[in-house]
Tab-separated table of C-alpha atoms in Angstrom:
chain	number	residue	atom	x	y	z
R	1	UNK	CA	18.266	-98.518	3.448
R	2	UNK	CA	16.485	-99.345	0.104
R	3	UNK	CA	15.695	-96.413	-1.747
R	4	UNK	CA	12.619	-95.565	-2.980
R	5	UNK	CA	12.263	-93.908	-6.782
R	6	UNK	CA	9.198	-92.054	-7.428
R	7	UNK	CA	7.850	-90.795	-10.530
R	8	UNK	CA	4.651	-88.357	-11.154
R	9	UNK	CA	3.356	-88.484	-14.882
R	10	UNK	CA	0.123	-86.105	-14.341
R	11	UNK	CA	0.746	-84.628	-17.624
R	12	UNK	CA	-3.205	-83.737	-17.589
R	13	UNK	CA	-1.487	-81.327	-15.185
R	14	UNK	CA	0.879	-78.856	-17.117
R	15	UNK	CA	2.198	-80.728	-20.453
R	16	UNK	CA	0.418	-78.004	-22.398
R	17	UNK	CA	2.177	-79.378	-25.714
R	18	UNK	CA	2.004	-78.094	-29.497
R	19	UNK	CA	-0.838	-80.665	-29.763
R	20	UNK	CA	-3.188	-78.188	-28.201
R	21	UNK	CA	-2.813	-75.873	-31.037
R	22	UNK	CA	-5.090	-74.603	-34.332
R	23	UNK	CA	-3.471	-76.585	-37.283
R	24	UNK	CA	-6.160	-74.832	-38.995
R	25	UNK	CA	-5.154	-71.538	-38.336
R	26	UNK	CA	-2.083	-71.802	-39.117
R	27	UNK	CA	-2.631	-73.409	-42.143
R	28	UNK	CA	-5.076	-70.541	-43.301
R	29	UNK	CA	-2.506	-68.118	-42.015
R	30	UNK	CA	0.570	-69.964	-43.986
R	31	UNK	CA	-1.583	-70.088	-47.663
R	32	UNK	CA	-2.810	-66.207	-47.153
R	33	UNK	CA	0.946	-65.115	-45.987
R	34	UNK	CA	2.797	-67.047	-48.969
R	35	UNK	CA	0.207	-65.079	-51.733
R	36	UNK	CA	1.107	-61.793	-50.673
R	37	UNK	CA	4.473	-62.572	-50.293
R	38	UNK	CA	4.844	-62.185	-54.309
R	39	UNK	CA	2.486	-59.379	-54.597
R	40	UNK	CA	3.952	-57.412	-52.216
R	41	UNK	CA	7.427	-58.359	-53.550
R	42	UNK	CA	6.565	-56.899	-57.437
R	43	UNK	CA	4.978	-53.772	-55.690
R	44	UNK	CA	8.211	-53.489	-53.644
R	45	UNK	CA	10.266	-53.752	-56.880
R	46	UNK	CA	8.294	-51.736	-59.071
R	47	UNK	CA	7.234	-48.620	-56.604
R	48	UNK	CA	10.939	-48.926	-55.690
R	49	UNK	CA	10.503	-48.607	-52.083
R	50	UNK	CA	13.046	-50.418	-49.999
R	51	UNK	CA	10.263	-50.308	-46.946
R	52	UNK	CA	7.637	-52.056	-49.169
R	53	UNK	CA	10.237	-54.247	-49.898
R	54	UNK	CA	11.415	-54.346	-46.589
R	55	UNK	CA	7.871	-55.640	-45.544
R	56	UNK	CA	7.966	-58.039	-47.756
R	57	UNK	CA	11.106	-59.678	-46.240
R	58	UNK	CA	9.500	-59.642	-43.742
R	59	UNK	CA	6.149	-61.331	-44.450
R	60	UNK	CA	8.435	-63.769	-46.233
R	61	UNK	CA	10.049	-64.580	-42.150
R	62	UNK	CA	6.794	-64.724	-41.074
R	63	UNK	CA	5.542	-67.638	-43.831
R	64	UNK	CA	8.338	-69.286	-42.758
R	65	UNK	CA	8.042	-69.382	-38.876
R	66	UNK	CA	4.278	-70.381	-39.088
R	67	UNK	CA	5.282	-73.115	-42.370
R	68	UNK	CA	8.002	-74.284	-39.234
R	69	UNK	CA	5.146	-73.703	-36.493
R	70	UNK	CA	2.897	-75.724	-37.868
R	71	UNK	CA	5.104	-78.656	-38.172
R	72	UNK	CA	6.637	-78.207	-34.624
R	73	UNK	CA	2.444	-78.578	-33.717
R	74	UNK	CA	2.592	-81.853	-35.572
R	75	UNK	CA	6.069	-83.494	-34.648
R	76	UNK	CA	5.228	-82.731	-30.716
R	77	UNK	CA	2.100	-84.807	-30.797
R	78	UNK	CA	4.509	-87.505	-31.503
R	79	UNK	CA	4.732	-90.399	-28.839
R	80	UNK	CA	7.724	-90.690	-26.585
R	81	UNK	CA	10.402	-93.495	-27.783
R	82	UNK	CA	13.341	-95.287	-26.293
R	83	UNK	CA	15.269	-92.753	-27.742
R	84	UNK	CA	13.438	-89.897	-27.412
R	85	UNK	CA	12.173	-90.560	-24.023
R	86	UNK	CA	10.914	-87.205	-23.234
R	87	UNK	CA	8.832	-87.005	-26.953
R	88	UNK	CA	9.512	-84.340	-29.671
R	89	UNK	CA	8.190	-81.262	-27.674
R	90	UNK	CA	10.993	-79.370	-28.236
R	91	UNK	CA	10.746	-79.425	-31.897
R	92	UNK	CA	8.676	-75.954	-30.971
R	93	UNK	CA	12.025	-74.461	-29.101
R	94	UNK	CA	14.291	-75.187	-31.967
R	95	UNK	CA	12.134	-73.805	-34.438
R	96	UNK	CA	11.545	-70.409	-32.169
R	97	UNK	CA	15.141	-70.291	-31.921
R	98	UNK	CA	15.372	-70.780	-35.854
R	99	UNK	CA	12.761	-68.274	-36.518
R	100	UNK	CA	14.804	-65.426	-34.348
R	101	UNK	CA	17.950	-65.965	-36.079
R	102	UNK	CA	16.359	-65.806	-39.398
R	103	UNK	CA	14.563	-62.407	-38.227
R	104	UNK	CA	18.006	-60.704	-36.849
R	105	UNK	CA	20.021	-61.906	-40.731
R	106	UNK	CA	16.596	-60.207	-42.257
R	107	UNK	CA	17.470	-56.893	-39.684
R	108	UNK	CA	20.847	-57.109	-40.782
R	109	UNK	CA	19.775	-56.704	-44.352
R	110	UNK	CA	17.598	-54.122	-43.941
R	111	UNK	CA	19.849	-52.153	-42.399
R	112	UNK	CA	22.614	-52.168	-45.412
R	113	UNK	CA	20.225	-51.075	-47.841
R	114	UNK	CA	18.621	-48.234	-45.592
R	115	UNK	CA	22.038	-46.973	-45.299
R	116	UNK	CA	22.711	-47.053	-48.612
R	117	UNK	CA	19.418	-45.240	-49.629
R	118	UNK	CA	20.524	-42.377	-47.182
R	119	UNK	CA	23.120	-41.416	-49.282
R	120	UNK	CA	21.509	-42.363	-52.714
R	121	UNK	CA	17.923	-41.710	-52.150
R	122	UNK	CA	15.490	-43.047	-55.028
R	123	UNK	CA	12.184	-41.645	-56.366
R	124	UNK	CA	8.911	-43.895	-55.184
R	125	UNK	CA	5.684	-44.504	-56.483
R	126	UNK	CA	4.210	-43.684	-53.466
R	127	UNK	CA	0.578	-44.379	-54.365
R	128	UNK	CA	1.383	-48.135	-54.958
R	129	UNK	CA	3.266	-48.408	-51.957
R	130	UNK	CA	0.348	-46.927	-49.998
R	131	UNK	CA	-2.165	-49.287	-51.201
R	132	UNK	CA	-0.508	-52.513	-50.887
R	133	UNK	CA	1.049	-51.509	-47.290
R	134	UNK	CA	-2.361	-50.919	-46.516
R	135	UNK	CA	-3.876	-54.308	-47.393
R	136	UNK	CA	-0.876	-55.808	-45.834
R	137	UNK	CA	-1.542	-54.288	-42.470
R	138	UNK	CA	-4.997	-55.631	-42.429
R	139	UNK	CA	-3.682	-58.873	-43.301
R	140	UNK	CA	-1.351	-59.233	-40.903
R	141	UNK	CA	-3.628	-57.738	-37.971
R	142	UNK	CA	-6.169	-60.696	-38.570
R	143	UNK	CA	-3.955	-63.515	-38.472
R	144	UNK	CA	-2.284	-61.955	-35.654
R	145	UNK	CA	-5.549	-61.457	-33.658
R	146	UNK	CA	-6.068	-65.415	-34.566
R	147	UNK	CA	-2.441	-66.640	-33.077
R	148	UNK	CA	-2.887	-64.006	-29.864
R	149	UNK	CA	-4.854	-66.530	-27.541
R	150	UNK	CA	-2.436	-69.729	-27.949
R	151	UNK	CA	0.512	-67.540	-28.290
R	152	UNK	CA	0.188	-67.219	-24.267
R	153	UNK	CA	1.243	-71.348	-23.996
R	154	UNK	CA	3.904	-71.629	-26.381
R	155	UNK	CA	7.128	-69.833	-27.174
R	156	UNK	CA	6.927	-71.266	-30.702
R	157	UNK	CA	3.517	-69.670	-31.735
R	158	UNK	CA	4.763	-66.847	-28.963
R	159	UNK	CA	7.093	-66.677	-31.999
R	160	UNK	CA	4.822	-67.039	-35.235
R	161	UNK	CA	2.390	-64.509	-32.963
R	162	UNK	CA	5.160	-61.987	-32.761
R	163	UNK	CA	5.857	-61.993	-36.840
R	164	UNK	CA	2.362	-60.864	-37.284
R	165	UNK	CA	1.963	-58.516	-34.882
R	166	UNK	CA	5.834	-57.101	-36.028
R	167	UNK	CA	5.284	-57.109	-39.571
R	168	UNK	CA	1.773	-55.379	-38.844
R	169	UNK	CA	2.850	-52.851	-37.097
R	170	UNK	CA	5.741	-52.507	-40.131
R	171	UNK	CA	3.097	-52.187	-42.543
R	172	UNK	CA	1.319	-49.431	-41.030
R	173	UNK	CA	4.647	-47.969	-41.212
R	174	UNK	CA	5.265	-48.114	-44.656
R	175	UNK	CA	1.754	-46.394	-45.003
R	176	UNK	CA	3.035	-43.879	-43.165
R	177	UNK	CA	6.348	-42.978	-45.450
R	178	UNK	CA	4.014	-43.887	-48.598
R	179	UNK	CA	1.880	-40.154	-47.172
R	180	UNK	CA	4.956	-38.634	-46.440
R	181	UNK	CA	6.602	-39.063	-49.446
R	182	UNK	CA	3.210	-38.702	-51.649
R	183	UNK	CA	2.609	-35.205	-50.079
R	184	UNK	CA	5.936	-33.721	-49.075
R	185	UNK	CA	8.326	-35.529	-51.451
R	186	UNK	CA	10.293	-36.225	-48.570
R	187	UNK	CA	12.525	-39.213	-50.138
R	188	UNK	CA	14.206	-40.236	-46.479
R	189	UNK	CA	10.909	-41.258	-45.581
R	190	UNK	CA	11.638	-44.376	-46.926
R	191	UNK	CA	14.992	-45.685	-45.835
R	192	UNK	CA	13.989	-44.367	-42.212
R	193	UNK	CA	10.939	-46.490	-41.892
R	194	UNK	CA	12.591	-49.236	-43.142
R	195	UNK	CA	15.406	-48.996	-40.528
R	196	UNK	CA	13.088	-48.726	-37.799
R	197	UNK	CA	11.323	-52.393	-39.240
R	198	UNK	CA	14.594	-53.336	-38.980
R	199	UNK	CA	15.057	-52.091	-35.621
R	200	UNK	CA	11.900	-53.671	-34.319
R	201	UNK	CA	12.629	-57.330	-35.857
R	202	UNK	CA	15.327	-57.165	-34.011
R	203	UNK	CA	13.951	-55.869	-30.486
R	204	UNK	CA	10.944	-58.252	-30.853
R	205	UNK	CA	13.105	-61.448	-31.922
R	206	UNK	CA	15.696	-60.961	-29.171
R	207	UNK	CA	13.380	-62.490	-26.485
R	208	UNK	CA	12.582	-64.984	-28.165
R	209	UNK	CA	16.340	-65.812	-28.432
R	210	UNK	CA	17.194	-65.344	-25.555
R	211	UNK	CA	13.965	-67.256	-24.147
R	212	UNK	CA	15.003	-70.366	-26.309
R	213	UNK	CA	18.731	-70.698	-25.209
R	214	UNK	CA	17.543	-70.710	-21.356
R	215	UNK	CA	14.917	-73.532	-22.408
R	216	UNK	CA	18.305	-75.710	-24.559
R	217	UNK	CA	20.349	-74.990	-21.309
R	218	UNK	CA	17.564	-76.566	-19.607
R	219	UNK	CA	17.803	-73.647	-16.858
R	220	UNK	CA	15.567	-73.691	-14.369
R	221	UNK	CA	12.092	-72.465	-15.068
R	222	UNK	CA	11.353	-68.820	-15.583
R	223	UNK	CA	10.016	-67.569	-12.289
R	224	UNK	CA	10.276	-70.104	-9.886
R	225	UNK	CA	12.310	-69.328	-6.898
R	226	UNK	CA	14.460	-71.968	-6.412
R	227	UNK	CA	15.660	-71.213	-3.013
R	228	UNK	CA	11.897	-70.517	-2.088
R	229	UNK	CA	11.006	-74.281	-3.228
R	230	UNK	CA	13.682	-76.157	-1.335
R	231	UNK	CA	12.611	-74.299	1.776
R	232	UNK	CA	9.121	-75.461	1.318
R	233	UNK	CA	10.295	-78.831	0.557
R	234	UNK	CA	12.088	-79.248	3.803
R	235	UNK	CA	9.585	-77.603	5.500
R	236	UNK	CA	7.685	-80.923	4.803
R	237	UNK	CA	7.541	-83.475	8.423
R	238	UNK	CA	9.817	-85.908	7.928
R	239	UNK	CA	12.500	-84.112	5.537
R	240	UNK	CA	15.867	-83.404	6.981
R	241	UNK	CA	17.383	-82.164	3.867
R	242	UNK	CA	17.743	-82.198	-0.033
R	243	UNK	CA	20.422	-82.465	-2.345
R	244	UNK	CA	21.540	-83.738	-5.559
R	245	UNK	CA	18.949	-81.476	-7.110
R	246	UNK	CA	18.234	-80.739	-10.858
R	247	UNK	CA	15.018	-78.554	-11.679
R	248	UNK	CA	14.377	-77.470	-15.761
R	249	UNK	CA	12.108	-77.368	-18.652
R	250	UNK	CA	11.802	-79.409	-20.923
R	251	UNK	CA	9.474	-77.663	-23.055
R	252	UNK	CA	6.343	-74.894	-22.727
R	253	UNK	CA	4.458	-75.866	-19.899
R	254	UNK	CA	6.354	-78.794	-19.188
R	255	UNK	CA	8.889	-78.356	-16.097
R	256	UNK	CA	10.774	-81.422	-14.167
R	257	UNK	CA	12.538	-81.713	-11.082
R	258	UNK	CA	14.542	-84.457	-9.433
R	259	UNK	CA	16.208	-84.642	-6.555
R	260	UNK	CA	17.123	-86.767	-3.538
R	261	UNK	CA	15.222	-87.071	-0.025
R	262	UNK	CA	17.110	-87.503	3.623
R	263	UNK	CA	14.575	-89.005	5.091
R	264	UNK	CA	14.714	-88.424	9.719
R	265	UNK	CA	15.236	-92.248	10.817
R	266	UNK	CA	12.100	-91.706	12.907
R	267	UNK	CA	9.546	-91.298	9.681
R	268	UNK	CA	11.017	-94.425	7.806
R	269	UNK	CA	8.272	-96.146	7.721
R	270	UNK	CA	6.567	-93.100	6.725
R	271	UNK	CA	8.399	-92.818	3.673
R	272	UNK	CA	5.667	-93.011	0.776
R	273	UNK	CA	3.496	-90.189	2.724
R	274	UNK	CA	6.463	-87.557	2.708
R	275	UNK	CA	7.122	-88.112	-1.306
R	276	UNK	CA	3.269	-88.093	-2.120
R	277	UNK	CA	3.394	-84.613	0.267
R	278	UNK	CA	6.715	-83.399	-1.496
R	279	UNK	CA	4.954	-84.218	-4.613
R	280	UNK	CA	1.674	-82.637	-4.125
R	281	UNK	CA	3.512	-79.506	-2.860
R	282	UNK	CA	5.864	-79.090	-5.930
R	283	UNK	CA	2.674	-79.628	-8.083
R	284	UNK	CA	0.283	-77.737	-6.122
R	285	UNK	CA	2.450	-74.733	-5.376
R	286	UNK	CA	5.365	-74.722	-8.282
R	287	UNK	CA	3.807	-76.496	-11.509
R	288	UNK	CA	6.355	-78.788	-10.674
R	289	UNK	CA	4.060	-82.314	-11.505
R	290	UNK	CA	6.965	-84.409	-13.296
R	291	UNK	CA	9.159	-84.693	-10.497
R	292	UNK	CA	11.616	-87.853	-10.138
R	293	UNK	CA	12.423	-88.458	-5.936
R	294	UNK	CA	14.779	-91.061	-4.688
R	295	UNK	CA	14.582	-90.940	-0.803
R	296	UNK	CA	17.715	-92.548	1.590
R	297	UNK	CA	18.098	-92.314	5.317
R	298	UNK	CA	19.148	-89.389	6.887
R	299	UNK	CA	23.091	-90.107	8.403
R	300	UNK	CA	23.584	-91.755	4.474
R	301	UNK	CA	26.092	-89.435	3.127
R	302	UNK	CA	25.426	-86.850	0.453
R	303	UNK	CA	24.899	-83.183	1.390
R	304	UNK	CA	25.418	-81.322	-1.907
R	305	UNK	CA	22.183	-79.525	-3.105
R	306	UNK	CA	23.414	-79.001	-6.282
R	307	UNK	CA	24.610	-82.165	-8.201
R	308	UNK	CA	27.814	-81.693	-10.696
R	309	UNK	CA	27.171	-84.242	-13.461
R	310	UNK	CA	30.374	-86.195	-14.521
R	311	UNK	CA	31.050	-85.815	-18.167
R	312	UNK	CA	32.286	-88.974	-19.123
R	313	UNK	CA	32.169	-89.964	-23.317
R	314	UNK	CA	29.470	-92.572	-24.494
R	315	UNK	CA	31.146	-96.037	-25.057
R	316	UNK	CA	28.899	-98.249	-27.584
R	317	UNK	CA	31.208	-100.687	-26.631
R	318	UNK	CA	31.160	-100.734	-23.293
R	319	UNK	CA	27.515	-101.021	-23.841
R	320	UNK	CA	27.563	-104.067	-25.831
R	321	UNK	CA	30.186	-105.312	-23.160
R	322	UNK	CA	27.519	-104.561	-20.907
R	323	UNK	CA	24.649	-105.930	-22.306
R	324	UNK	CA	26.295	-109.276	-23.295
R	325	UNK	CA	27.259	-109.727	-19.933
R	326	UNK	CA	23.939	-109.038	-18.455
R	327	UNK	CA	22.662	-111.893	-21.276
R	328	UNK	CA	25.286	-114.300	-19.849
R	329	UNK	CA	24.242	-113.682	-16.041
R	330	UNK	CA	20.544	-114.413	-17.472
């Protein structure tokens, strides 16, 4: 039986690329960030306050992931090529997954020198550090409030959305120490905020790792129920069965599945009608709208669901071989 391979680009669908996202914001966001990097860097050094400079650090990962944001947002709106055939969207992954490992060195940091400072605590100028944490904290709350709505579609402003809020949240904590310290002269104060920035950069960052190795493994898509779709998919008239079967993502909002059809000998002629209903149903019901089918009769062999990919090594040779051959046949 001829087989029949069907394709469904509705990318108007679910391809909620970068492209969708504020350059502008993050643009204002990057210039603002980068000043008070330095400010709050001399303050650090001079109030000696390992949380102030802590925060700093911090701000300094946060510059960073939106500097790397913003140019994930401009590489994805890249076209697709022959060699890139599924575009630059995940430009936005690899920089997420950057921007984590950066945060979790910057946690390791913090915590050296806060355990240092426990056993060698230092006097602070705690009315400096009060007043710069302070502006910091109202920095950092804006631009967060500005990422918050686009940070729902995209694990890389997800990311650059999650600096902001962190290093926020940090700030009002170094606030927090700066009263302490100014009205009890409790030195520890200090070190112990800064451990638990530490300890939050490193709870907040870990999703975001862990998010952007299932995305490089291209594991099936958070949430969907596998076993749930291929039921529905045979529930469809004219399926007797699936296999070969490969569902991931590709990107944010960008899933794919392909698989193969057994198609009853009585609906052959039927064919097109049960892929456009397969289709519809993965798109309708799973966000599943790029979906490659290939449909073959239904006593052809093949009944694995699960397809184990050969790993065989590229040969440019036996691709020239190939295509010279193909050029002599022509």
């Amino acid at each position: 039986m001829a087989h029949s391979h069907a394709h469904d680009h509705s990318c108007g669908h679910s391809h909620h690329s970068a492209a969708g996202m504020s350059e502008g914001r993050l643009k204002l966001a990057i210039g603002l960030t980068s000043v008070f990097i330095i400010v709050e860097a001399i303050a650090g050094a001079r109030a000696n306050s390992l949380a102030l400079l802590s925060d700093a650090g911090h701000n300094f990962t946060d510059a960073l992931a939106l500097a790397l944001s913003w140019y994930a947002v401009r590489v994805a709106q890249r076209p697709a090529t022959a060699s890139k055939t599924f575009g630059y969207h995940r430009v936005g992954v690899l920089t997420a997954l950057f921007n984590a490992v950066t945060l979790l060195v910057i946690a390791a940091l913090i915590f050296r020198e806060a355990y240092d400072l426990f056993f060698n605590p230092q006097p602070v100028a705690s009315g400096l550090m009060i007043g710069v944490a302070a502006v910091a904290f109202l920095l950092n709350t804006t631009i967060a409030l500005g990422l918050r709505g686009e940070a729902a579609h995209s694990v890389n402003m997800r990311g650059a959305f999650i600096h902001m809020a962190g290093d926020a949240l940090s700030s009002l904590g170094v606030v927090a120490a700066g009263v302490a310290i100014h009205f009890t002269g409790w030195a520890y104060a200090d070190p112990l905020v800064a451990l638990l920035i530490g300890a939050f950069i490193v709870y907040s960052s870990w999703g975001i790792l862990t998010e952007t190795v299932h995305v490089l493994l291209e594991s099936a898509p958070r949430g969907l129920d596998v076993e749930a779709m291929i039921a529905s998919v045979q529930s469809v008239p004219g399926v007797s069965g699936v296999h070969d079967l490969h569902v991931w993502t590709i990107a944010d909002g960008m899933n794919a599945l392909s698989c193969h059809l057994r198609i009853a000998p009585s609906n052959q002629r039927e064919t097109a009608r049960v892929v456009q209903e397969v289709k519809g149903l993965l798109g309708d019901r799973y966000a599943l709208w790029h979906s490659t089918i290939e449909t073959e009769c239904a006593d052809e062999e093949g009944t694995t669901l699960l397809c184990s990919l050969p790993c065989r090594p590229f040969s440019r040779a036996a691709l020239v071989e190939g295509a010279l051959a193909e050029t002599e046949r022509k």
